[in-house]
PDB file of C-alpha atoms and ligand atoms in Angstrom:
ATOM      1  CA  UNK A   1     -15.307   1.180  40.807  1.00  0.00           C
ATOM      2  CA  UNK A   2     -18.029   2.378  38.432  1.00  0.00           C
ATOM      3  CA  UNK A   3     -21.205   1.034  37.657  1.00  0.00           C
ATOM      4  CA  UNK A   4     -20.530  -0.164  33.718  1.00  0.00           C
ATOM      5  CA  UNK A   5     -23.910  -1.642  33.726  1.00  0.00           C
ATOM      6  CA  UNK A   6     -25.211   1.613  34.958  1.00  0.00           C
ATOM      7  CA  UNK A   7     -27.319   2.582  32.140  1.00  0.00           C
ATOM      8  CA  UNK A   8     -25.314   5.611  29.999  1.00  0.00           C
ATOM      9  CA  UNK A   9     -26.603   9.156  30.644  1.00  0.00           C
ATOM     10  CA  UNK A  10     -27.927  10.528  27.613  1.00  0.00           C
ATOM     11  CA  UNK A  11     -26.100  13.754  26.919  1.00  0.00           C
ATOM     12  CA  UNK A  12     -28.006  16.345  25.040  1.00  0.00           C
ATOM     13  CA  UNK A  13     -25.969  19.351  24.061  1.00  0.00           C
ATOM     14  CA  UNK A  14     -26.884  21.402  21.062  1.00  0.00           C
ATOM     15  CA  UNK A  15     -23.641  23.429  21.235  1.00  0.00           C
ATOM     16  CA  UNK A  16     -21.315  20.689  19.832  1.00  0.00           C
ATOM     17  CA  UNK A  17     -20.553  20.626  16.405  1.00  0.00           C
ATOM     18  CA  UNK A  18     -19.591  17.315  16.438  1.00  0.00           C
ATOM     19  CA  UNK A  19     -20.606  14.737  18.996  1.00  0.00           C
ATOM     20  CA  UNK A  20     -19.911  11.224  18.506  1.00  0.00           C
ATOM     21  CA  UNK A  21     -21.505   8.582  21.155  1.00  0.00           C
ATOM     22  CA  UNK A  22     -20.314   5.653  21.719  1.00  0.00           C
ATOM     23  CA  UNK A  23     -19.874   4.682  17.642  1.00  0.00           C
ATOM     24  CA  UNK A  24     -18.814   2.117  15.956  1.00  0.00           C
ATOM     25  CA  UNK A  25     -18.773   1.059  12.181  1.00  0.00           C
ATOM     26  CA  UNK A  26     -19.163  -2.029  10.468  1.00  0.00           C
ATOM     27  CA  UNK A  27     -18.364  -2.738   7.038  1.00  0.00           C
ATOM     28  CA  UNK A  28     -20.792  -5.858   5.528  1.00  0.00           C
ATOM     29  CA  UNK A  29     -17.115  -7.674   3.996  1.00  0.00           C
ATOM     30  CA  UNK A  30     -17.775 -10.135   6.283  1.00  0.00           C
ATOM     31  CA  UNK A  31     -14.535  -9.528   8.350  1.00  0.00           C
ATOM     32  CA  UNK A  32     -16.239  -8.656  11.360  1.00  0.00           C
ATOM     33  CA  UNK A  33     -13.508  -6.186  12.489  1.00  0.00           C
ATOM     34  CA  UNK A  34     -15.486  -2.658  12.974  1.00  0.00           C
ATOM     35  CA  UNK A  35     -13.430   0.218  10.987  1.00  0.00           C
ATOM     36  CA  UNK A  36     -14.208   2.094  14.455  1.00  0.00           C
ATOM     37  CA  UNK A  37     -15.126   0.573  17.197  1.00  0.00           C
ATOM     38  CA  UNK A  38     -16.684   2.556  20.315  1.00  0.00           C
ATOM     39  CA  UNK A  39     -15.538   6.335  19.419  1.00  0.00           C
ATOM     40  CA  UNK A  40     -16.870   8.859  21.518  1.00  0.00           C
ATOM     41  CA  UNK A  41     -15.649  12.316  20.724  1.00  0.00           C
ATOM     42  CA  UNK A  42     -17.204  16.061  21.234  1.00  0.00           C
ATOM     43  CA  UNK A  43     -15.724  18.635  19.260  1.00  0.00           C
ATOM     44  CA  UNK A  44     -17.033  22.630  19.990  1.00  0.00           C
ATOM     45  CA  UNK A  45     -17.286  25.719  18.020  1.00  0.00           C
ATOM     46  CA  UNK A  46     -14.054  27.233  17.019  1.00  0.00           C
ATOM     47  CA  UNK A  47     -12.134  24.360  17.765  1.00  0.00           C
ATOM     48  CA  UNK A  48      -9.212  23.859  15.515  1.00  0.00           C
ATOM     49  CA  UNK A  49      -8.783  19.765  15.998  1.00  0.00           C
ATOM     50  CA  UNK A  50      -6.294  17.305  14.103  1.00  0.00           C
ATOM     51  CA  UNK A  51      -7.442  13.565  13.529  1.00  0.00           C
ATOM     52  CA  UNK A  52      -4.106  11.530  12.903  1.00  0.00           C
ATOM     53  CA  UNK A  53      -3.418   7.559  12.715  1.00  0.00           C
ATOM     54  CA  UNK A  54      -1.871   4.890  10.434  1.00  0.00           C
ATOM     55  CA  UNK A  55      -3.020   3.915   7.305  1.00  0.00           C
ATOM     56  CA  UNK A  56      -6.603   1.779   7.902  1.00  0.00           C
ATOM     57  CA  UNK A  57      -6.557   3.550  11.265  1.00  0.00           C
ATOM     58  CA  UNK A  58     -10.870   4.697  10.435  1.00  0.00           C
ATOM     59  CA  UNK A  59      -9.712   8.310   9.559  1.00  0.00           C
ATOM     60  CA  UNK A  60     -12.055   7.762   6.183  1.00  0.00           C
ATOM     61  CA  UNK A  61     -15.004   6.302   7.884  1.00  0.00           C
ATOM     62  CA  UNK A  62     -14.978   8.982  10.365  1.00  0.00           C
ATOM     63  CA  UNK A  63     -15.310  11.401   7.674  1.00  0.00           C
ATOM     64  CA  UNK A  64     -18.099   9.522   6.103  1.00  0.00           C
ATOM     65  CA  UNK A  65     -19.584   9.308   9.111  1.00  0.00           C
ATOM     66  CA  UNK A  66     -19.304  13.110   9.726  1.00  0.00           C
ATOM     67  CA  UNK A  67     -20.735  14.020   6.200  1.00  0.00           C
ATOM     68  CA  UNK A  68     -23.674  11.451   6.218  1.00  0.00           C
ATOM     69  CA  UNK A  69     -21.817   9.178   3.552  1.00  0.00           C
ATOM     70  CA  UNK A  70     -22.447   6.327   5.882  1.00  0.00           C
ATOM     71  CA  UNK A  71     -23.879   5.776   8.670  1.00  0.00           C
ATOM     72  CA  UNK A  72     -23.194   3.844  12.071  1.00  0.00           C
ATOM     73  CA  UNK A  73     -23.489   0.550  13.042  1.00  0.00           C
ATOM     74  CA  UNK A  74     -23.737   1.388  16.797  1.00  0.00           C
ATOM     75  CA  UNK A  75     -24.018   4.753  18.494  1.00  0.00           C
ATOM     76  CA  UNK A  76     -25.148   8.529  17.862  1.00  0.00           C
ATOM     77  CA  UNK A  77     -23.763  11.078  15.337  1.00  0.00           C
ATOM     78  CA  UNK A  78     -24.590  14.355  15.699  1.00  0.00           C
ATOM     79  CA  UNK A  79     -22.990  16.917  13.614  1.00  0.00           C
ATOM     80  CA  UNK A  80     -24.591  20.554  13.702  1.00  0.00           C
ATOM     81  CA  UNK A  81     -27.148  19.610  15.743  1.00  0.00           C
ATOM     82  CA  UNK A  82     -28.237  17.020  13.333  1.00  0.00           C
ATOM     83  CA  UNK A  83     -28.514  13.831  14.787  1.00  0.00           C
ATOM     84  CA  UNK A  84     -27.358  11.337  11.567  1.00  0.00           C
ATOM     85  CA  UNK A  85     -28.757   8.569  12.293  1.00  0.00           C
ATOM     86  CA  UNK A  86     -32.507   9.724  11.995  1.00  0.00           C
ATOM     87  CA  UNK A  87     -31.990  12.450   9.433  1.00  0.00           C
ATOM     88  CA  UNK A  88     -34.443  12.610   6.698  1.00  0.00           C
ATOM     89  CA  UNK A  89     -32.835  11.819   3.560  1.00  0.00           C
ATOM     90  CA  UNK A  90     -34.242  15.140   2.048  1.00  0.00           C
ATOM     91  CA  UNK A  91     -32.453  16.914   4.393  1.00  0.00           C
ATOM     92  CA  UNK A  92     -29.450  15.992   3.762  1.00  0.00           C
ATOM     93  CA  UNK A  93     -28.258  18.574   1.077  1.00  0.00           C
ATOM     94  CA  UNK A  94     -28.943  21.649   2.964  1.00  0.00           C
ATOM     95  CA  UNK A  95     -27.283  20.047   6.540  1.00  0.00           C
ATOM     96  CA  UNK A  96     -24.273  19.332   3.814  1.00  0.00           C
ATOM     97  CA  UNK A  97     -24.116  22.768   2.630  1.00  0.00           C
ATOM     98  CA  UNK A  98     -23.541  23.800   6.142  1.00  0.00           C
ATOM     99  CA  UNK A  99     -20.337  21.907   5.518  1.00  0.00           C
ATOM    100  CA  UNK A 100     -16.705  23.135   3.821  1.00  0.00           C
ATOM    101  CA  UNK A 101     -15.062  20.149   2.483  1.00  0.00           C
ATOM    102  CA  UNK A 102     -10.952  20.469   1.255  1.00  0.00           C
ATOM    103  CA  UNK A 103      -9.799  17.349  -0.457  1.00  0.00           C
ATOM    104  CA  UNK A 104      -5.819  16.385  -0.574  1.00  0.00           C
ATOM    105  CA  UNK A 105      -5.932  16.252  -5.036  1.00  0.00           C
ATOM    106  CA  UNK A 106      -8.113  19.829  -4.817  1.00  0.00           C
ATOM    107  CA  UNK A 107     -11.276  18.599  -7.177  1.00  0.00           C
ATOM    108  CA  UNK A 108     -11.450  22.035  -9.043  1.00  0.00           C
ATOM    109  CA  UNK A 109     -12.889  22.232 -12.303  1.00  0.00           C
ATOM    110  CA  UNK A 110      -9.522  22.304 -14.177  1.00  0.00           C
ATOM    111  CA  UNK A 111     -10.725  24.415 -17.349  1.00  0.00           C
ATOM    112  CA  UNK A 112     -12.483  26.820 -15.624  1.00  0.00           C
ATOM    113  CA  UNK A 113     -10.623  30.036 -13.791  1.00  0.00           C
ATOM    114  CA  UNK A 114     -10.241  31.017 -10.250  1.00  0.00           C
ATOM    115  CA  UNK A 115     -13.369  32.981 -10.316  1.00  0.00           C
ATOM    116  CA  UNK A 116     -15.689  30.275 -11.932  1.00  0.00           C
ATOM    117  CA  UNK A 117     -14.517  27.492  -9.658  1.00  0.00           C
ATOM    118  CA  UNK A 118     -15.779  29.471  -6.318  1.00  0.00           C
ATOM    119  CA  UNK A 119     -19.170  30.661  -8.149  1.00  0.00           C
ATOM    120  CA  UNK A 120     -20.149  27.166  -8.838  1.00  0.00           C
ATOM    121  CA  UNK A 121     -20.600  26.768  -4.936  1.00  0.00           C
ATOM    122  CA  UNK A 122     -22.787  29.765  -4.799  1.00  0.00           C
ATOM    123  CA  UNK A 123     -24.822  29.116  -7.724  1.00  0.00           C
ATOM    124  CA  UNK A 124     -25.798  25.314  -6.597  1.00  0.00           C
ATOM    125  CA  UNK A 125     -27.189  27.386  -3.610  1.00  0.00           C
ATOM    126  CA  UNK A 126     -29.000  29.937  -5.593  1.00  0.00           C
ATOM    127  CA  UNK A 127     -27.241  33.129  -4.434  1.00  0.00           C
ATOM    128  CA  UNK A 128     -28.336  35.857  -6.223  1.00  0.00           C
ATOM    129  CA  UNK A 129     -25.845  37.168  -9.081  1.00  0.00           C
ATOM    130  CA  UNK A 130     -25.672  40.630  -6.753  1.00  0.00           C
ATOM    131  CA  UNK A 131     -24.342  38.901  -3.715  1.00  0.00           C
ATOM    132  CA  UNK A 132     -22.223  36.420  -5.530  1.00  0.00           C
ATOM    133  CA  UNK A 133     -20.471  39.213  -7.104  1.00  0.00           C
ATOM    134  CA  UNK A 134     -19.443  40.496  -3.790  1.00  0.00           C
ATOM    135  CA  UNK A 135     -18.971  37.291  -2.167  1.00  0.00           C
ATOM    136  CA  UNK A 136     -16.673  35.368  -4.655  1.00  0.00           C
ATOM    137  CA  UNK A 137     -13.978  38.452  -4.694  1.00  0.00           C
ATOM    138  CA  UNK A 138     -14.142  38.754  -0.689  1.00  0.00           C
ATOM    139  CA  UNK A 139     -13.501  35.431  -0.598  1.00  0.00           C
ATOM    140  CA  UNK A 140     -10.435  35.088  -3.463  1.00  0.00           C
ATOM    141  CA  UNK A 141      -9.350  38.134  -1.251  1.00  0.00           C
ATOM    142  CA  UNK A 142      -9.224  36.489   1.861  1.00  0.00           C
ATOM    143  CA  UNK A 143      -7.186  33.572   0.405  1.00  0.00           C
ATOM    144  CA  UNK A 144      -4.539  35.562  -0.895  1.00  0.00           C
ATOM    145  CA  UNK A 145      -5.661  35.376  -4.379  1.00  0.00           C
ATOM    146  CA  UNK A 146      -7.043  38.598  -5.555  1.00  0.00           C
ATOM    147  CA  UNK A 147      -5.511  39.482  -8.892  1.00  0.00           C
ATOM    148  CA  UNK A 148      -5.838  35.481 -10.590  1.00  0.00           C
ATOM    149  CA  UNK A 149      -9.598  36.155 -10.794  1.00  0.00           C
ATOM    150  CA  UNK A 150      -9.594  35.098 -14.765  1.00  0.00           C
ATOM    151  CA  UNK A 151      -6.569  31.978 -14.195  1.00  0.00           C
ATOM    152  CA  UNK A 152      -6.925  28.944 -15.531  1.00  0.00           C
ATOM    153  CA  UNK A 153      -7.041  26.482 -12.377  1.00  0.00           C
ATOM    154  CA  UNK A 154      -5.237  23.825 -14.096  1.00  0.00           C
ATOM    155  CA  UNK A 155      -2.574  26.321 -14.467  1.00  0.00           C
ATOM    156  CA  UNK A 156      -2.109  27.492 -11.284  1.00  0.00           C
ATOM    157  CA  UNK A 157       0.733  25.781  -8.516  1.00  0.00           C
ATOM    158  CA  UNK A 158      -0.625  23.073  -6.278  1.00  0.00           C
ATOM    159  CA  UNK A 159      -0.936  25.718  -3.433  1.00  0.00           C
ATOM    160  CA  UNK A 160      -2.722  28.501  -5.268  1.00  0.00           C
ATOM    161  CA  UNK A 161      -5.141  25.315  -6.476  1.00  0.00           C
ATOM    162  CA  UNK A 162      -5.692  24.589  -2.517  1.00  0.00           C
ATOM    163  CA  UNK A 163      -6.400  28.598  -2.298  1.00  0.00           C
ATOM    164  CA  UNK A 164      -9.106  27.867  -4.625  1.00  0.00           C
ATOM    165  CA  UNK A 165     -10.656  24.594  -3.184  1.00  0.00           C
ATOM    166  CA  UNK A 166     -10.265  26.406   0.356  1.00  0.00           C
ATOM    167  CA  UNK A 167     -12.131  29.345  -1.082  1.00  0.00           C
ATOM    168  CA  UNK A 168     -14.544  27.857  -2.489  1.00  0.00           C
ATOM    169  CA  UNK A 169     -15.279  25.906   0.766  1.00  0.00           C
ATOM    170  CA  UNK A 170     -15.095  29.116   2.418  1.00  0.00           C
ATOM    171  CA  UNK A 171     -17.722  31.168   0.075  1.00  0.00           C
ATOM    172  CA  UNK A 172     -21.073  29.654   1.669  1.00  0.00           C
ATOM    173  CA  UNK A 173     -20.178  30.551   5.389  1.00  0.00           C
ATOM    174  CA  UNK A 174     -19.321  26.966   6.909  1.00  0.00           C
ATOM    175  CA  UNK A 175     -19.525  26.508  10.007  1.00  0.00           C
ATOM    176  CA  UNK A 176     -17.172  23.714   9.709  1.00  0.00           C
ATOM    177  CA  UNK A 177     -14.256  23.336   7.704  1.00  0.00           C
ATOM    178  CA  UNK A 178     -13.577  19.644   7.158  1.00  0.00           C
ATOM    179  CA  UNK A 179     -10.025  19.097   5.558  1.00  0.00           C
ATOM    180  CA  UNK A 180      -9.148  15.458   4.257  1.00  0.00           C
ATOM    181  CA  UNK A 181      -5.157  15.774   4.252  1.00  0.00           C
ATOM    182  CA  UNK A 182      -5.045  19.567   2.604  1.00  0.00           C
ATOM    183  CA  UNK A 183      -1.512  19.286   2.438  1.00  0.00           C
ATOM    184  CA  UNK A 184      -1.028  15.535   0.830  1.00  0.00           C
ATOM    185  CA  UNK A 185       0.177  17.414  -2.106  1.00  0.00           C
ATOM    186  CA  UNK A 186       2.294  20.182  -1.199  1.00  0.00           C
ATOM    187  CA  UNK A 187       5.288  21.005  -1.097  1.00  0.00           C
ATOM    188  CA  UNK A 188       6.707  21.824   2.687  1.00  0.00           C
ATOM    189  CA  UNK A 189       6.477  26.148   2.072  1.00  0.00           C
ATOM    190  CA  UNK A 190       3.011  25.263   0.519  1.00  0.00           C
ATOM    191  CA  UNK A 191       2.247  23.263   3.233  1.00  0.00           C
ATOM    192  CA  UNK A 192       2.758  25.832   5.909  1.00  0.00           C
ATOM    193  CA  UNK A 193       1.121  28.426   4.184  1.00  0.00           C
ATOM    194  CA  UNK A 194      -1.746  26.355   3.718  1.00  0.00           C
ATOM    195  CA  UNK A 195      -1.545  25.313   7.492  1.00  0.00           C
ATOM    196  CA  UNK A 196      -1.730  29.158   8.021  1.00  0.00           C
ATOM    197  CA  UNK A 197      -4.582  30.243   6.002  1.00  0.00           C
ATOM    198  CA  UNK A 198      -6.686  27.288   8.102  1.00  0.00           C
ATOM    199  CA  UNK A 199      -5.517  28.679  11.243  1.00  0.00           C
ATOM    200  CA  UNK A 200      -6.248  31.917  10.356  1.00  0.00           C
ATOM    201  CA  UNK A 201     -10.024  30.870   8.743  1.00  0.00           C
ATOM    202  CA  UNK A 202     -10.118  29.126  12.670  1.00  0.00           C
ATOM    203  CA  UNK A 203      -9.378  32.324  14.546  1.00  0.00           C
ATOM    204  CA  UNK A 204     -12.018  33.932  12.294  1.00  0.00           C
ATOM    205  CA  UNK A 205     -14.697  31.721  14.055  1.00  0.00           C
ATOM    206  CA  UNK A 206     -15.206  28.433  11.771  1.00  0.00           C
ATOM    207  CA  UNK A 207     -14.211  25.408  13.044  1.00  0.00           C
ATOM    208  CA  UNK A 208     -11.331  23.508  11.320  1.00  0.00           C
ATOM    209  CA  UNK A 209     -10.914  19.630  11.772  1.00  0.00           C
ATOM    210  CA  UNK A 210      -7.664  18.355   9.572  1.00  0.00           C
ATOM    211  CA  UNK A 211      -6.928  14.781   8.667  1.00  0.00           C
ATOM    212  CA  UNK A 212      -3.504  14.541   8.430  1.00  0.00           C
ATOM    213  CA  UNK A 213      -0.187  12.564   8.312  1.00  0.00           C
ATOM    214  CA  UNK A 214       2.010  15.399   8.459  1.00  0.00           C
ATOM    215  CA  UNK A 215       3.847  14.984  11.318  1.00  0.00           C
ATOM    216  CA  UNK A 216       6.416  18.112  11.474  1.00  0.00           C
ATOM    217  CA  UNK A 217       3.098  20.201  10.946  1.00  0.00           C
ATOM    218  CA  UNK A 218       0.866  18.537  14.057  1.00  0.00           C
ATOM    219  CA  UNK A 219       3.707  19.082  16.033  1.00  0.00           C
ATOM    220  CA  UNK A 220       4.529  22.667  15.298  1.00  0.00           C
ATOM    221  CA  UNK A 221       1.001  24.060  15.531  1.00  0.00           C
ATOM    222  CA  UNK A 222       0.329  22.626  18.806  1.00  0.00           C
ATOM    223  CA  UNK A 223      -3.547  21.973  18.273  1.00  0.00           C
ATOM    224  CA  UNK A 224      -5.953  19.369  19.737  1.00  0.00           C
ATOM    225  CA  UNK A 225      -5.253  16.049  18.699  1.00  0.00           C
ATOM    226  CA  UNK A 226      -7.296  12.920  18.453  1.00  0.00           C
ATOM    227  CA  UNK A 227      -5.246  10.090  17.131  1.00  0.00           C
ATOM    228  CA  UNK A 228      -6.760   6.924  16.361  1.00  0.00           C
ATOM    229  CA  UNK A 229      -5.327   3.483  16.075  1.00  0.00           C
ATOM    230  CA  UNK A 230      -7.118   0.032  14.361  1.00  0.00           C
ATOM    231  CA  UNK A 231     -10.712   1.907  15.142  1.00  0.00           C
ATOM    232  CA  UNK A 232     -10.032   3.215  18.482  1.00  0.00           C
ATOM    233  CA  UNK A 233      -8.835   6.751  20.154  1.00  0.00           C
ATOM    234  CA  UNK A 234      -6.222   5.897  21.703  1.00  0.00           C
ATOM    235  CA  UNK A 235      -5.119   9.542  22.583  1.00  0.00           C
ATOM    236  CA  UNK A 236      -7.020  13.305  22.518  1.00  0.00           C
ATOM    237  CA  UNK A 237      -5.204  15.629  23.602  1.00  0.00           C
ATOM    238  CA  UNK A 238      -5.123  19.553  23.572  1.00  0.00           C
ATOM    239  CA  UNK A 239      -2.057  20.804  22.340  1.00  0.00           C
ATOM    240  CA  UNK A 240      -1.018  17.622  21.421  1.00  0.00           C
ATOM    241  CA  UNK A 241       1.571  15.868  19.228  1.00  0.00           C
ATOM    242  CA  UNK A 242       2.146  12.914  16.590  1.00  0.00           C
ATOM    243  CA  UNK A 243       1.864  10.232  17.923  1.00  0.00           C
ATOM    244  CA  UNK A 244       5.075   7.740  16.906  1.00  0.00           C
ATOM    245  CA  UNK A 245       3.849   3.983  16.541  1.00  0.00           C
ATOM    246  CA  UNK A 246       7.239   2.769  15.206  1.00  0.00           C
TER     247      UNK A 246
HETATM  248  P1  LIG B 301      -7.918   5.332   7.070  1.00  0.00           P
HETATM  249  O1  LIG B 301      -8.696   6.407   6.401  1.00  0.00           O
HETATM  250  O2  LIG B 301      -7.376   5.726   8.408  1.00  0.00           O
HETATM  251  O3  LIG B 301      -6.862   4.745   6.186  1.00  0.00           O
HETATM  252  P2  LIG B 301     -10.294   3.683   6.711  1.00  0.00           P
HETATM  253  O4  LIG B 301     -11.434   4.332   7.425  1.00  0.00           O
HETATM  254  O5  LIG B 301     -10.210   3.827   5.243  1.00  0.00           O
HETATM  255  O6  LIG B 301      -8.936   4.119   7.413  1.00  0.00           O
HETATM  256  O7  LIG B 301     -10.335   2.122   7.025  1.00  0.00           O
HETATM  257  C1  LIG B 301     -10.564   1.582   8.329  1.00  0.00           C
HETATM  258  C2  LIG B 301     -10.760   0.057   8.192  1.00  0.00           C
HETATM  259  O8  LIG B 301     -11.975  -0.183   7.480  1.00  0.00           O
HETATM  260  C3  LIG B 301      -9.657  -0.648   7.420  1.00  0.00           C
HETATM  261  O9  LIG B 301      -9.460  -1.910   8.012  1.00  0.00           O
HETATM  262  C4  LIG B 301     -10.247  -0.802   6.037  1.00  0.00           C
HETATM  263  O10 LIG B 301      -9.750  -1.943   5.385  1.00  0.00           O
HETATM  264  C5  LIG B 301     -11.728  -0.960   6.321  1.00  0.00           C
HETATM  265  N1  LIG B 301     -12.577  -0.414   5.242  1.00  0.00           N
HETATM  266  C6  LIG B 301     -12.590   0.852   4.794  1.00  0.00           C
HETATM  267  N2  LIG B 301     -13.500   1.015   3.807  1.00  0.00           N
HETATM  268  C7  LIG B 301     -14.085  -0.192   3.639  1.00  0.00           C
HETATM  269  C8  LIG B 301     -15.125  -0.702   2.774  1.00  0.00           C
HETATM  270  N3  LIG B 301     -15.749   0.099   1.887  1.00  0.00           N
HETATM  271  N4  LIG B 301     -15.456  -2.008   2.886  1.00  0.00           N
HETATM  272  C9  LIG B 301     -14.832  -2.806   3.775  1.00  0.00           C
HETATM  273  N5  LIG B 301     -13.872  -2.410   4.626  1.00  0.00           N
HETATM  274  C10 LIG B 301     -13.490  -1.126   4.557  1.00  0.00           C
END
């Protein structure tokens, strides 16, 4: 039997890009049930992982946890080698930019074109106008958008709008590509394209962690998968599949 009072080794390792230890979170609504409770997960460069559970499951709160939104009751979060819970609030910006972020409803600036919406990321950064004018076509390119430079985003179809959002998560070099249910809005041939485009931007080098509840699309791709239930991981597996509660 092991020791559990045996006092936890403390596990430095600077190659993770995400290491969660031992975390649990809180909310002050007085319920006293955490939204996680004990997670402890490592996830390593180029890993292409899928986090999957019910509805109220802590799939949010991990992602605010991941992205400095909130931070933990209980526990360690180290994303990037930043370790979240002592980060200096100035810092914060420039360990987010280090982040892509893909949202299910896209969050493009709807009157602006194609070419506009993925500047915007490089001009918050201060790219110079030389680079970005390289960068923002390479990256359109890579998306399977050349050629819709000067489009309207509001009127393009909900997967060329993902193109966008993915591109414009893309255009600052990420190394990780955080995607809060990419595909919540797509249609099933969208949805694998999509699906493909991440895989692809994984086999490139960045690594790609998907929030998802699409079931036929976990299953098919045959990725890592954490699934968590009421606050807990209840099962990480490589090459793993949807989990069926019902
Ligand atoms: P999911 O994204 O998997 O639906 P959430 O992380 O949103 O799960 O929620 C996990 C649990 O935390 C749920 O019980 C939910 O009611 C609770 N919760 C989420 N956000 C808040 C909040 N701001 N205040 C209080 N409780 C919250």
């Amino acid at each position: 039997m092991p020791d559990i009072k045996k006092k936890r080794k403390k596990v430095k390792n600077t190659d993770d890009i995400i290491f969660l230890d031992h975390v649990s979170k809180e909310y002050d609504d007085g319920t006293g049930a955490p939204a996680l409770n004990d997670v402890s997960v490592r996830i390593g460069p180029g890993e292409f992982v899928f986090i999957v559970g019910d509805s109220g499951s802590g799939k949010s709160t991990l992602i605010k946890l991941l992205l400095r939104e909130l931070t933990a009751t209980e526990g360690t979060v180290n994303v990037l080698g930043y370790n979240l819970n002592k980060i200096r609030h100035r810092m914060i910006p420039k360990f987010r930019r280090k982040i892509g972020i893909v949202f299910q409803d896209f969050r493009l600036l709807k009157d602006r074109n194609v070419y506009e919406n993925v500047a915007f990321a490089q001009r918050i950064i201060q790219v110079p106008s030389k680079e970005m004018k390289k960068n923002v076509p390479a990256v359109l390119a890579s998306v399977g958008l050349a050629g819709k430079y000067k489009v309207r985003t509001k009127s393009l179809s909900g997967g060329e709008q993902q193109r966008v959002a993915i591109a414009r998560a893309l255009v600052n070099e990420p190394t990780l590509l955080l995607c809060d249910e990419p595909t919540g809005n797509l249609d099933p041939v969208n949805t694998r394209e999509i699906m493909k485009l991440l895989n692809d931007i994984n086999q490139a080098g960045t690594t790609v962690v998907v929030v998802t509840h699409n079931r036929d699309i976990v299953n098919e791709m045959q990725k890592r998968v954490i699934t968590l239930k009421k606050g807990v991981i209840i099962s990480d597996e490589e090459e793993g599949a949807y989990i069926d509660e019902d």
